[in-house]
Tab-separated table of C-alpha atoms in Angstrom:
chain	number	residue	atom	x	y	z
A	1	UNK	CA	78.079	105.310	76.952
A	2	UNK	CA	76.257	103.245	79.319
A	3	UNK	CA	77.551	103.276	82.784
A	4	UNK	CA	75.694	104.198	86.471
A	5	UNK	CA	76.318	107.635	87.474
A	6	UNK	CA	75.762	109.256	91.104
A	7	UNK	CA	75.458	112.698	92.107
A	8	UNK	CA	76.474	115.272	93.820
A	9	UNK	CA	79.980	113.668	94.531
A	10	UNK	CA	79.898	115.529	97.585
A	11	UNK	CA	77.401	116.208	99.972
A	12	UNK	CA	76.707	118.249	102.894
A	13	UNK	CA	73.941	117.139	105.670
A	14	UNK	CA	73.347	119.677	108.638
A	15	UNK	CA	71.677	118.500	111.537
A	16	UNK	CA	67.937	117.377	111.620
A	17	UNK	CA	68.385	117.113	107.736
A	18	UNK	CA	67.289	114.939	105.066
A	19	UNK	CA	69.093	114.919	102.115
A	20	UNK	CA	69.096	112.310	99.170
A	21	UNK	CA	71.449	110.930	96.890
A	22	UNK	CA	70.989	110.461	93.370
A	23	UNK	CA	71.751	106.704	91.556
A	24	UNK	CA	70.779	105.937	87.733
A	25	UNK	CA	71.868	103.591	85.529
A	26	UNK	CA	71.238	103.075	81.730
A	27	UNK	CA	72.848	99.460	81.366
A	28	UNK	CA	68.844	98.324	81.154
A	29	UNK	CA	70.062	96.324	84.470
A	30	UNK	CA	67.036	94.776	86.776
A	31	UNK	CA	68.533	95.391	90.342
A	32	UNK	CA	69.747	97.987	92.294
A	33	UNK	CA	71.812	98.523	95.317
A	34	UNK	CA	73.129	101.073	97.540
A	35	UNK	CA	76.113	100.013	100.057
A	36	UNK	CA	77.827	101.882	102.653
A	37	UNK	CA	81.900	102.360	103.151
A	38	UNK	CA	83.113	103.660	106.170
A	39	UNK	CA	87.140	103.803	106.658
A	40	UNK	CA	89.121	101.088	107.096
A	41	UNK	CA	85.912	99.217	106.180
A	42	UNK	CA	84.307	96.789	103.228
A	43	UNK	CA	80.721	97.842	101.881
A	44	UNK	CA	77.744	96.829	103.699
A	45	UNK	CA	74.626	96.569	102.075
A	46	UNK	CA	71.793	99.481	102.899
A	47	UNK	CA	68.629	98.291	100.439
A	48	UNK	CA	68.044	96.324	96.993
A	49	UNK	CA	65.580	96.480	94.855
A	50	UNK	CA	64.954	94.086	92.038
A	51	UNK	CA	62.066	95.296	90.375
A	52	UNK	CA	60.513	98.623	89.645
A	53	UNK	CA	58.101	99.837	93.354
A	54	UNK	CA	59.528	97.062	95.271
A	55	UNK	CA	63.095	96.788	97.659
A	56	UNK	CA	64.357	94.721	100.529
A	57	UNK	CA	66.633	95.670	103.779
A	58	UNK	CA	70.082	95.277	103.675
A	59	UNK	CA	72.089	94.752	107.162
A	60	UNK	CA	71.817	98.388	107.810
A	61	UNK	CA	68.839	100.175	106.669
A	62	UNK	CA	68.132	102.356	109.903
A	63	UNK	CA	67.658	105.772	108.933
A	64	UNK	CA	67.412	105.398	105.659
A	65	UNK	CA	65.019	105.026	102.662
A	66	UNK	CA	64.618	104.158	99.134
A	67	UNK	CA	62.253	104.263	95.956
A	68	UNK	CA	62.388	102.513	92.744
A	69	UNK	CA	59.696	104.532	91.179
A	70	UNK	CA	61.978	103.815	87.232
A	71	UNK	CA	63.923	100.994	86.732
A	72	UNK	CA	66.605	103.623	85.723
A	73	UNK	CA	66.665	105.520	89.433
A	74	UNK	CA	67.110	104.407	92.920
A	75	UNK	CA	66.891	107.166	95.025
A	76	UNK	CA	68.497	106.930	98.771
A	77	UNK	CA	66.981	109.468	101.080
A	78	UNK	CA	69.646	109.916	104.544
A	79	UNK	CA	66.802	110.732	107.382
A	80	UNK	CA	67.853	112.701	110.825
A	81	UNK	CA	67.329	108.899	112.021
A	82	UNK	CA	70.436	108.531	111.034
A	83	UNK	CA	72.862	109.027	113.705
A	84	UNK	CA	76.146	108.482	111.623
A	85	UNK	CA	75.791	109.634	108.321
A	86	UNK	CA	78.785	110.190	107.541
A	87	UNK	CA	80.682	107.844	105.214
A	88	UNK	CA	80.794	106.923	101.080
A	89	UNK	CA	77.498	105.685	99.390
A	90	UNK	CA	78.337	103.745	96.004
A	91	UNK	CA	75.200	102.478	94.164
A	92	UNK	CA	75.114	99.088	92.574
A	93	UNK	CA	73.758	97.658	89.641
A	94	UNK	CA	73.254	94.135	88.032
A	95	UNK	CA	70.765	92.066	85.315
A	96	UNK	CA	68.949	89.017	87.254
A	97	UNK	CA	69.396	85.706	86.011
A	98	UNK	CA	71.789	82.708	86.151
A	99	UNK	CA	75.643	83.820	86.106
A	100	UNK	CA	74.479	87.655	85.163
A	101	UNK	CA	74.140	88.546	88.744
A	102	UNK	CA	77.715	90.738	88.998
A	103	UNK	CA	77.142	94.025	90.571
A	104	UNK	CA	78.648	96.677	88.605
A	105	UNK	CA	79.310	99.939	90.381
A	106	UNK	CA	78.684	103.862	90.409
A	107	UNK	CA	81.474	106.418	91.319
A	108	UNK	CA	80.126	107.151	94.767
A	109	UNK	CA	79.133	109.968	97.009
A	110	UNK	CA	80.567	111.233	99.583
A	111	UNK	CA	78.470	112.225	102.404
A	112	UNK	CA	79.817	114.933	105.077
A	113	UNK	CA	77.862	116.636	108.234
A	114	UNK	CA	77.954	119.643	109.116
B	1	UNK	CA	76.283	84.577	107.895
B	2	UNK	CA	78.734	84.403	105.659
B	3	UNK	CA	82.111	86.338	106.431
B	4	UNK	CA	85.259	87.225	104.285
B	5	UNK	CA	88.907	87.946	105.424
B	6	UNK	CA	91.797	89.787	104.501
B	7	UNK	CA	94.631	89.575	106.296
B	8	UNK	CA	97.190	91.642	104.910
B	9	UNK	CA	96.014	95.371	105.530
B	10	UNK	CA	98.607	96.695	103.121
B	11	UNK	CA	101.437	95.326	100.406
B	12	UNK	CA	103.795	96.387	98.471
B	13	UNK	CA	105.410	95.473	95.414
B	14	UNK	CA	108.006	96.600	92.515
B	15	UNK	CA	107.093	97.578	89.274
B	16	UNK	CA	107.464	94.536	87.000
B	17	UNK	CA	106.779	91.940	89.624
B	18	UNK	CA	104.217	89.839	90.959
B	19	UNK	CA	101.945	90.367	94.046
B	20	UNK	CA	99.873	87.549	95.857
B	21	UNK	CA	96.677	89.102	97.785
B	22	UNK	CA	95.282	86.933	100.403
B	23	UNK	CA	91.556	85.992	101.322
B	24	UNK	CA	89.472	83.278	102.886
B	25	UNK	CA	85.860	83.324	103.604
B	26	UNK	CA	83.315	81.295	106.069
B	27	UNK	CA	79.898	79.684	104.843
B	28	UNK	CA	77.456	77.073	104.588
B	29	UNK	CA	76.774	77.243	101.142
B	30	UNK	CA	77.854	75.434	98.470
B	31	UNK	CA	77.191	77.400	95.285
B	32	UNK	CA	78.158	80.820	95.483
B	33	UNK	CA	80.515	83.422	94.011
B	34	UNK	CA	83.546	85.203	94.246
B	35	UNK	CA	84.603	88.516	93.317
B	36	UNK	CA	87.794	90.912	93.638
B	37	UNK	CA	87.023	94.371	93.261
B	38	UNK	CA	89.742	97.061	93.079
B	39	UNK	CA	89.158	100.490	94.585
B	40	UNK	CA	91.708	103.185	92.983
B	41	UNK	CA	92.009	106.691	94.844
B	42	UNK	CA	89.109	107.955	92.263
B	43	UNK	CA	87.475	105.425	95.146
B	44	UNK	CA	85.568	104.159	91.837
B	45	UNK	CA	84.963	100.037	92.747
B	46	UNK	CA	85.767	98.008	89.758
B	47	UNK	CA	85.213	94.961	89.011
B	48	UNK	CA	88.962	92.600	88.742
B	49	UNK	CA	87.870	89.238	88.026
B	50	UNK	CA	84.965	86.834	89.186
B	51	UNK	CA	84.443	82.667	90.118
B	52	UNK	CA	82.101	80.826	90.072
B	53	UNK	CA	82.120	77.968	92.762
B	54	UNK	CA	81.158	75.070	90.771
B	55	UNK	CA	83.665	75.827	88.518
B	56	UNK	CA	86.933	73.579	89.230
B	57	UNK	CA	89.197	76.447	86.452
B	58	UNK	CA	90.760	78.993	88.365
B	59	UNK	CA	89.755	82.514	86.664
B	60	UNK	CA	92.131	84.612	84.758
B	61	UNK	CA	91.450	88.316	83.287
B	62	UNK	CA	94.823	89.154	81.665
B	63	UNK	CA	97.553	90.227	84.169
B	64	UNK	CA	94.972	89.370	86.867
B	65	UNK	CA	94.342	85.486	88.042
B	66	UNK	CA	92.841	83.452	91.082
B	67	UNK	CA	93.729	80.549	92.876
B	68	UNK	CA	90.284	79.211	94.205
B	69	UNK	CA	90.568	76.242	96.822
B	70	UNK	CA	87.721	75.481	97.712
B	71	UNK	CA	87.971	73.051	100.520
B	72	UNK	CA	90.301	75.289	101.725
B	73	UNK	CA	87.778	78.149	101.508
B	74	UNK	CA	90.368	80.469	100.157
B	75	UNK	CA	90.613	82.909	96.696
B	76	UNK	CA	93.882	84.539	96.221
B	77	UNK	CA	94.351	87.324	93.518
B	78	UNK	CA	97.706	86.919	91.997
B	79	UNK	CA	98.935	90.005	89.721
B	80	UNK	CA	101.652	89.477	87.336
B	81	UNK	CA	103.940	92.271	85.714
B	82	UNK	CA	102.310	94.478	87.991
B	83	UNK	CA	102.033	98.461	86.815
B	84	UNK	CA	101.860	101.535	88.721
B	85	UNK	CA	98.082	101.738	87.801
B	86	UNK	CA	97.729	98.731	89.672
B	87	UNK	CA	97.922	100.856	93.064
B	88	UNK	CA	94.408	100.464	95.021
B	89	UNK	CA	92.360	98.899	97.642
B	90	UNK	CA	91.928	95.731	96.943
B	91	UNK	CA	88.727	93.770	98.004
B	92	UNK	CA	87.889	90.264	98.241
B	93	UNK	CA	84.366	90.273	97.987
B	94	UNK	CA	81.503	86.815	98.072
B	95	UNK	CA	77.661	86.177	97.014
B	96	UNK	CA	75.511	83.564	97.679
B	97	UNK	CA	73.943	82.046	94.485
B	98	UNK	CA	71.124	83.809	94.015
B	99	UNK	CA	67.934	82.087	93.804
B	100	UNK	CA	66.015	83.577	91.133
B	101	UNK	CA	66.426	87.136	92.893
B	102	UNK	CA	69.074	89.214	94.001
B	103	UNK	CA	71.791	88.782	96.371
B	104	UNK	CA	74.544	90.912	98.606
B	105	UNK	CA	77.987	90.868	98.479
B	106	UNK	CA	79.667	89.985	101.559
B	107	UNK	CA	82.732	92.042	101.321
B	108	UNK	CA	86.176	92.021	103.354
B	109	UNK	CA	87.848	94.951	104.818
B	110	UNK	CA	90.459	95.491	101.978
B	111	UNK	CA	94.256	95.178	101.279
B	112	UNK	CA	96.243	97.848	100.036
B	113	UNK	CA	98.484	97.610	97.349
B	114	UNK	CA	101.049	99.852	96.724
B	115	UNK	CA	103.220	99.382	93.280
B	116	UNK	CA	106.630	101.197	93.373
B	117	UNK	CA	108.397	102.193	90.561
């Protein structure tokens, strides 16, 4: 089955922490994506990447990082920069190319501090 | 910046009938897309139905169709014979046309539709 999968569904962060949050996908897709959902709230965008060792900034990439190290993973690492951790992370995934670009999407994590 | 709203926080409908979600969005642009994703308690986002900007045909995906008005800047999801599995957060959701890359999607804040039986 091809599909993206996330783990761990949950996830516990103490204080001064870094913990990171697992994203692959075996749809042979070119870009990835992690967003953000707080309540009451649409997704905002953290990073992309489009091609293997290289990603962009979404609108709220504070505390955060990423690697693209496969074209299968897309790591997110949750610093102690960030302030507000807590929220859902669903990873993205979509081919490149003219009317292919629809983001297809992982079953999220949920990310809780201690 | 582009910017999407929703202005009906929550709905409800009946079992068997049909449910009108609301959304406009602001930009600049002039070829883009539009998306409606649906976000069931499993809080899984899945992908309803998608437009293309250029194209004049409203979309339809089964039960599931748009009314796109462009000028209007507006993209309504209508859902016919609705079902109790139709129950979710409903988002209205909008991408520039990418240019060879990768884009974002611009999303709005959600409605939530409840379908009683």
């Amino acid at each position: 089955d091809g599909g993206i999968t996330q783990s761990p569904k949950y996830l516990f962060r103490k204080e001064g922490q870094n913990v990171t949050l697992s994203c692959e996908q075996n749809l042979n897709h070119d870009a990835m994506y992690w967003y953000r959902q707080d309540p009451g709230q649409g997704l905002r965008l953290i990073y992309y990447s489009q091609i293997v060792n290289d990603f962009q900034k979404g609108d709220i990439a504070e505390g955060y990082s990423v690697s693209r190290e496969k074209k299968e993973s897309f790591p997110l690492t949750v610093t102690s920069a960030q302030k507000n951790p807590t929220a859902f992370y669903l990873c993205a995934s979509s081919l490149l190319g003219v009317s292919k670009e629809t983001q297809y999407f992982g079953p999220g994590t949920r990310l809780l501090v201690l | 910046a582009q910017t999407v709203t929703q202005s009906q926080p929550e709905m409800s409908v009946q079992e068997a009938e049909t449910v009108t979600l609301s959304c406009t969005y602001d930009t600049s642009e002039s070829n883009y897309y539009l998306f409606w994703y649906k976000q069931p308690p499993s809080r899984q986002m899945i992908l309803v139905i998608r437009q293309e900007a250029y194209k004049q045909q409203n979309a339809t995906e089964n039960r599931f169709s748009v009314n796109f008005q462009k000028a209007a800047k507006s993209f309504s999801l209508k859902i016919s014979d609705s079902q109790l599995g139709d129950t979710a957060m409903y988002f209205c959701a909008f991408m520039k046309r990418p240019q060879g890359g990768s884009e974002k999607l611009v999303f709005g804040k959600g409605t939530k539709l409840t379908v009683n039986p």
